[in-house]
């Protein structure tokens, strides 16, 4: 007598339609990536943070005679604004999006699908990387239009640092968005954007001759992720590797990643 566990299948595969089964993982990942990218690009607040504010700051700071930043203001501000754009997308936007996904149960529902957890995170991360890539191209083109002339090798080195900075701030964003309530994350993420922008500006001002920020303060600012990213990216455009800044970014990224793995919640 056959038991339910060993009853042979009397029907050929494909006899019944539909035939539900999980899609291949690459197809699910591509669908998740496309969804996350569309959500990022359709969000007005995200576009304000990722595109409008960095572009406005780059044009304004380059053209307006504010401060003593030398004759080549475009070379000074383009890398700094690129770093700020990374923070806007990878940290602030990511933290807020994850927090509200948790609040409305979107992450919980995604977790119940056939898409593995790493696929959910990978889809979000790939969308962030794509937006950062588009930001960098757009800001770089505007900087070149304003007189910025980086060396090709500097651009390649800068791309590596932008990738590292994106990973670090994405980990920080996941940590913040995955642990606190959505309302708190909304306030803290926006507040931290201003803090990160201010700290990054300290390295720009402190690294120029005649700057009003003491070099000791600029060095302290470089211990933060935004200061380290801004300084490392600025030096990369002059074909110089800021090993101290890279080490600071690596430490922040490792710490944020471990904390996110420990305390991240899907609900």
Short mmCIF file of C-alpha atoms in Angstrom, two decimals:
data_model
loop_
_atom_site.label_atom_id
_atom_site.label_comp_id
_atom_site.label_asym_id
_atom_site.label_seq_id
_atom_site.Cartn_x
_atom_site.Cartn_y
_atom_site.Cartn_z
CA UNK A 1 0.00 0.00 0.00
CA UNK A 2 1.38 3.33 -0.99
CA UNK A 3 1.56 6.07 1.60
CA UNK A 4 1.17 9.77 0.82
CA UNK A 5 4.92 10.15 1.14
CA UNK A 6 5.79 7.66 -1.61
CA UNK A 7 2.78 7.79 -3.93
CA UNK A 8 4.07 8.03 -7.50
CA UNK A 9 3.05 11.01 -9.59
CA UNK A 10 0.48 9.75 -12.11
CA UNK A 11 0.47 12.96 -14.13
CA UNK A 12 3.20 14.27 -16.37
CA UNK A 13 4.80 17.57 -15.48
CA UNK A 14 3.00 20.48 -17.10
CA UNK A 15 -0.38 18.72 -17.14
CA UNK A 16 -1.95 21.29 -14.86
CA UNK A 17 -1.80 25.03 -15.38
CA UNK A 18 -0.81 27.22 -13.65
CA UNK A 19 2.18 25.38 -12.26
CA UNK A 20 3.27 27.56 -9.32
CA UNK A 21 6.90 27.43 -8.35
CA UNK A 22 9.52 30.00 -7.33
CA UNK A 23 11.14 31.95 -10.12
CA UNK A 24 14.93 31.63 -10.50
CA UNK A 25 16.81 33.71 -7.95
CA UNK A 26 18.44 35.99 -10.58
CA UNK A 27 15.01 36.85 -11.97
CA UNK A 28 13.64 37.58 -8.50
CA UNK A 29 16.67 39.71 -7.69
CA UNK A 30 16.29 41.65 -10.94
CA UNK A 31 12.61 42.28 -10.20
CA UNK A 32 13.39 43.44 -6.66
CA UNK A 33 16.17 45.70 -7.92
CA UNK A 34 13.87 47.25 -10.52
CA UNK A 35 11.17 47.85 -7.92
CA UNK A 36 13.56 49.49 -5.47
CA UNK A 37 15.07 51.67 -8.19
CA UNK A 38 11.65 52.88 -9.36
CA UNK A 39 10.64 53.67 -5.79
CA UNK A 40 13.82 55.69 -5.28
CA UNK A 41 13.44 57.67 -8.49
CA UNK A 42 9.72 58.35 -8.01
CA UNK A 43 10.07 59.69 -4.48
CA UNK A 44 10.05 63.48 -4.50
CA UNK A 45 11.85 63.80 -1.17
CA UNK A 46 14.51 61.39 -2.38
CA UNK A 47 15.06 63.38 -5.56
CA UNK A 48 15.32 66.57 -3.51
CA UNK A 49 18.04 65.02 -1.34
CA UNK A 50 19.88 63.13 -4.05
CA UNK A 51 19.75 65.53 -6.98
CA UNK A 52 18.40 69.04 -6.41
CA UNK A 53 20.23 69.97 -3.19
CA UNK A 54 23.69 68.67 -4.26
CA UNK A 55 23.42 70.33 -7.68
CA UNK A 56 22.31 73.62 -6.14
CA UNK A 57 25.14 73.53 -3.60
CA UNK A 58 27.74 72.72 -6.25
CA UNK A 59 26.71 75.53 -8.56
CA UNK A 60 26.21 78.05 -5.76
CA UNK A 61 29.43 77.36 -3.88
CA UNK A 62 31.46 77.36 -7.08
CA UNK A 63 30.07 80.56 -8.58
CA UNK A 64 29.44 82.67 -5.48
CA UNK A 65 32.56 84.33 -3.98
CA UNK A 66 32.07 82.93 -0.48
CA UNK A 67 35.15 82.11 1.60
CA UNK A 68 38.77 81.68 0.57
CA UNK A 69 38.98 78.45 -1.38
CA UNK A 70 41.57 79.36 -3.96
CA UNK A 71 41.18 80.10 -7.65
CA UNK A 72 39.89 76.65 -8.63
CA UNK A 73 36.70 76.47 -6.59
CA UNK A 74 35.21 73.76 -8.80
CA UNK A 75 38.08 71.40 -7.92
CA UNK A 76 37.49 72.11 -4.23
CA UNK A 77 33.74 71.67 -4.12
CA UNK A 78 32.97 68.98 -6.70
CA UNK A 79 34.47 66.08 -4.69
CA UNK A 80 32.95 67.42 -1.46
CA UNK A 81 29.47 67.64 -3.00
CA UNK A 82 29.88 64.16 -4.46
CA UNK A 83 30.55 62.90 -0.94
CA UNK A 84 27.46 64.71 0.31
CA UNK A 85 25.40 63.13 -2.46
CA UNK A 86 26.58 59.68 -1.36
CA UNK A 87 25.46 60.46 2.19
CA UNK A 88 22.08 61.70 0.95
CA UNK A 89 21.33 58.54 -1.01
CA UNK A 90 23.06 55.77 0.91
CA UNK A 91 22.34 56.97 4.44
CA UNK A 92 19.45 59.42 4.72
CA UNK A 93 17.29 58.08 1.92
CA UNK A 94 18.02 54.46 2.75
CA UNK A 95 17.32 54.85 6.46
CA UNK A 96 13.97 56.58 5.89
CA UNK A 97 12.89 54.11 3.20
CA UNK A 98 13.74 51.06 5.33
CA UNK A 99 12.04 52.52 8.41
CA UNK A 100 8.76 53.15 6.61
CA UNK A 101 8.94 49.79 4.86
CA UNK A 102 9.10 48.27 8.34
CA UNK A 103 6.27 50.44 9.60
CA UNK A 104 3.88 49.49 6.79
CA UNK A 105 4.84 45.82 6.88
CA UNK A 106 6.46 45.79 3.44
CA UNK A 107 9.64 44.13 4.67
CA UNK A 108 7.66 41.54 6.60
CA UNK A 109 5.66 40.66 3.49
CA UNK A 110 8.81 40.50 1.37
CA UNK A 111 10.30 38.17 3.95
CA UNK A 112 7.38 35.78 3.41
CA UNK A 113 8.09 35.48 -0.32
CA UNK A 114 10.48 33.10 -2.03
CA UNK A 115 13.04 35.89 -2.30
CA UNK A 116 15.80 35.22 0.26
CA UNK A 117 16.68 37.85 2.83
CA UNK A 118 20.01 38.55 1.18
CA UNK A 119 18.11 39.18 -2.06
CA UNK A 120 16.01 41.88 -0.39
CA UNK A 121 19.12 43.60 0.93
CA UNK A 122 20.94 43.14 -2.39
CA UNK A 123 18.03 44.66 -4.31
CA UNK A 124 18.03 47.75 -2.11
CA UNK A 125 21.81 48.02 -2.24
CA UNK A 126 21.95 47.75 -6.04
CA UNK A 127 19.31 50.46 -6.36
CA UNK A 128 21.34 52.74 -4.09
CA UNK A 129 24.53 52.03 -6.04
CA UNK A 130 22.75 52.85 -9.31
CA UNK A 131 21.47 56.19 -8.00
CA UNK A 132 24.92 57.07 -6.62
CA UNK A 133 26.43 56.21 -10.01
CA UNK A 134 23.96 58.52 -11.76
CA UNK A 135 24.62 61.24 -9.19
CA UNK A 136 28.36 61.02 -9.69
CA UNK A 137 28.07 61.29 -13.47
CA UNK A 138 25.69 64.24 -13.25
CA UNK A 139 27.71 66.13 -10.63
CA UNK A 140 30.94 65.37 -12.45
CA UNK A 141 29.52 66.72 -15.70
CA UNK A 142 28.35 69.89 -13.96
CA UNK A 143 31.74 70.25 -12.27
CA UNK A 144 33.52 69.93 -15.61
CA UNK A 145 31.20 72.57 -17.01
CA UNK A 146 32.23 74.83 -14.13
CA UNK A 147 35.93 74.34 -14.84
CA UNK A 148 36.84 71.16 -12.95
CA UNK A 149 39.55 69.19 -14.74
CA UNK A 150 40.31 65.93 -12.90
CA UNK A 151 42.85 63.40 -14.13
CA UNK A 152 41.40 60.12 -15.49
CA UNK A 153 43.35 58.15 -12.89
CA UNK A 154 41.88 60.39 -10.20
CA UNK A 155 38.39 59.61 -11.43
CA UNK A 156 39.11 55.88 -11.25
CA UNK A 157 40.46 56.20 -7.71
CA UNK A 158 37.51 58.37 -6.78
CA UNK A 159 35.10 55.74 -8.07
CA UNK A 160 36.63 53.18 -5.70
CA UNK A 161 36.30 55.57 -2.76
CA UNK A 162 32.71 56.40 -3.69
CA UNK A 163 31.92 52.67 -3.74
CA UNK A 164 33.47 52.25 -0.29
CA UNK A 165 31.64 55.30 1.05
CA UNK A 166 28.36 54.03 -0.37
CA UNK A 167 28.80 50.70 1.42
CA UNK A 168 29.66 52.42 4.72
CA UNK A 169 26.73 54.84 4.70
CA UNK A 170 24.34 52.17 3.46
CA UNK A 171 25.30 50.06 6.48
CA UNK A 172 24.72 53.06 8.74
CA UNK A 173 21.37 53.68 7.06
CA UNK A 174 20.29 50.06 7.50
CA UNK A 175 21.33 50.21 11.15
CA UNK A 176 19.30 53.35 11.80
CA UNK A 177 16.29 52.42 9.68
CA UNK A 178 16.19 48.86 10.96
CA UNK A 179 16.21 49.57 14.68
CA UNK A 180 14.14 52.68 15.50
CA UNK A 181 10.56 53.74 14.86
CA UNK A 182 9.84 55.37 11.52
CA UNK A 183 9.00 58.79 12.99
CA UNK A 184 12.23 58.84 14.98
CA UNK A 185 14.25 57.69 11.97
CA UNK A 186 12.73 60.46 9.84
CA UNK A 187 13.87 63.11 12.31
CA UNK A 188 17.26 61.60 13.13
CA UNK A 189 18.20 60.82 9.52
CA UNK A 190 17.47 64.37 8.36
CA UNK A 191 19.28 65.83 11.37
CA UNK A 192 22.29 63.62 10.76
CA UNK A 193 22.39 64.77 7.14
CA UNK A 194 23.08 68.31 8.34
CA UNK A 195 25.62 67.04 10.88
CA UNK A 196 27.45 64.97 8.27
CA UNK A 197 27.40 67.89 5.83
CA UNK A 198 28.81 70.25 8.44
CA UNK A 199 31.54 67.86 9.53
CA UNK A 200 32.52 67.21 5.93
CA UNK A 201 32.73 70.96 5.35
CA UNK A 202 35.22 71.22 8.22
CA UNK A 203 37.69 69.09 6.29
CA UNK A 204 37.26 71.25 3.18
CA UNK A 205 37.73 74.53 5.03
CA UNK A 206 40.44 73.19 7.32
CA UNK A 207 42.43 71.83 4.41
CA UNK A 208 42.77 75.16 2.62
CA UNK A 209 45.40 77.81 3.17
CA UNK A 210 44.02 80.65 5.22
CA UNK A 211 40.97 78.67 6.30
CA UNK A 212 39.15 79.69 9.44
CA UNK A 213 38.96 76.10 10.76
CA UNK A 214 42.06 74.98 12.70
CA UNK A 215 43.80 71.96 11.26
CA UNK A 216 43.36 70.13 14.57
CA UNK A 217 39.58 70.45 14.21
CA UNK A 218 39.80 69.25 10.62
CA UNK A 219 41.73 66.18 11.79
CA UNK A 220 39.07 65.43 14.39
CA UNK A 221 36.42 65.77 11.68
CA UNK A 222 38.30 63.17 9.64
CA UNK A 223 37.56 60.61 12.35
CA UNK A 224 33.89 60.71 11.32
CA UNK A 225 32.62 58.83 8.25
CA UNK A 226 31.58 61.99 6.41
CA UNK A 227 34.86 63.77 7.12
CA UNK A 228 36.87 60.72 6.08
CA UNK A 229 34.90 60.29 2.86
CA UNK A 230 35.13 63.97 1.92
CA UNK A 231 38.87 64.15 2.53
CA UNK A 232 39.63 60.83 0.83
CA UNK A 233 37.60 61.76 -2.24
CA UNK A 234 39.16 65.21 -2.44
CA UNK A 235 42.67 63.76 -2.29
CA UNK A 236 41.83 61.06 -4.80
CA UNK A 237 41.14 63.70 -7.44
CA UNK A 238 44.73 64.90 -7.00
CA UNK A 239 46.07 61.33 -7.36
CA UNK A 240 46.76 61.02 -3.63
CA UNK A 241 45.56 58.12 -1.48
CA UNK A 242 44.29 59.05 1.98
CA UNK A 243 45.06 55.80 3.79
CA UNK A 244 43.96 57.26 7.11
CA UNK A 245 40.56 58.16 5.69
CA UNK A 246 40.17 54.74 4.07
CA UNK A 247 40.96 53.06 7.39
CA UNK A 248 38.39 55.24 9.18
CA UNK A 249 35.75 54.37 6.58
CA UNK A 250 36.55 50.67 6.85
CA UNK A 251 36.22 50.73 10.64
CA UNK A 252 32.91 52.61 10.53
CA UNK A 253 31.59 50.28 7.85
CA UNK A 254 32.57 47.12 9.72
CA UNK A 255 31.09 48.39 12.98
CA UNK A 256 27.84 49.52 11.34
CA UNK A 257 27.51 46.28 9.40
CA UNK A 258 28.00 44.12 12.48
CA UNK A 259 25.54 46.20 14.50
CA UNK A 260 22.98 46.06 11.69
CA UNK A 261 23.29 42.27 11.53
CA UNK A 262 22.81 42.11 15.29
CA UNK A 263 19.91 44.53 15.80
CA UNK A 264 18.15 44.93 12.43
CA UNK A 265 14.43 44.13 12.65
CA UNK A 266 12.04 43.42 9.78
CA UNK A 267 8.99 44.51 11.80
#
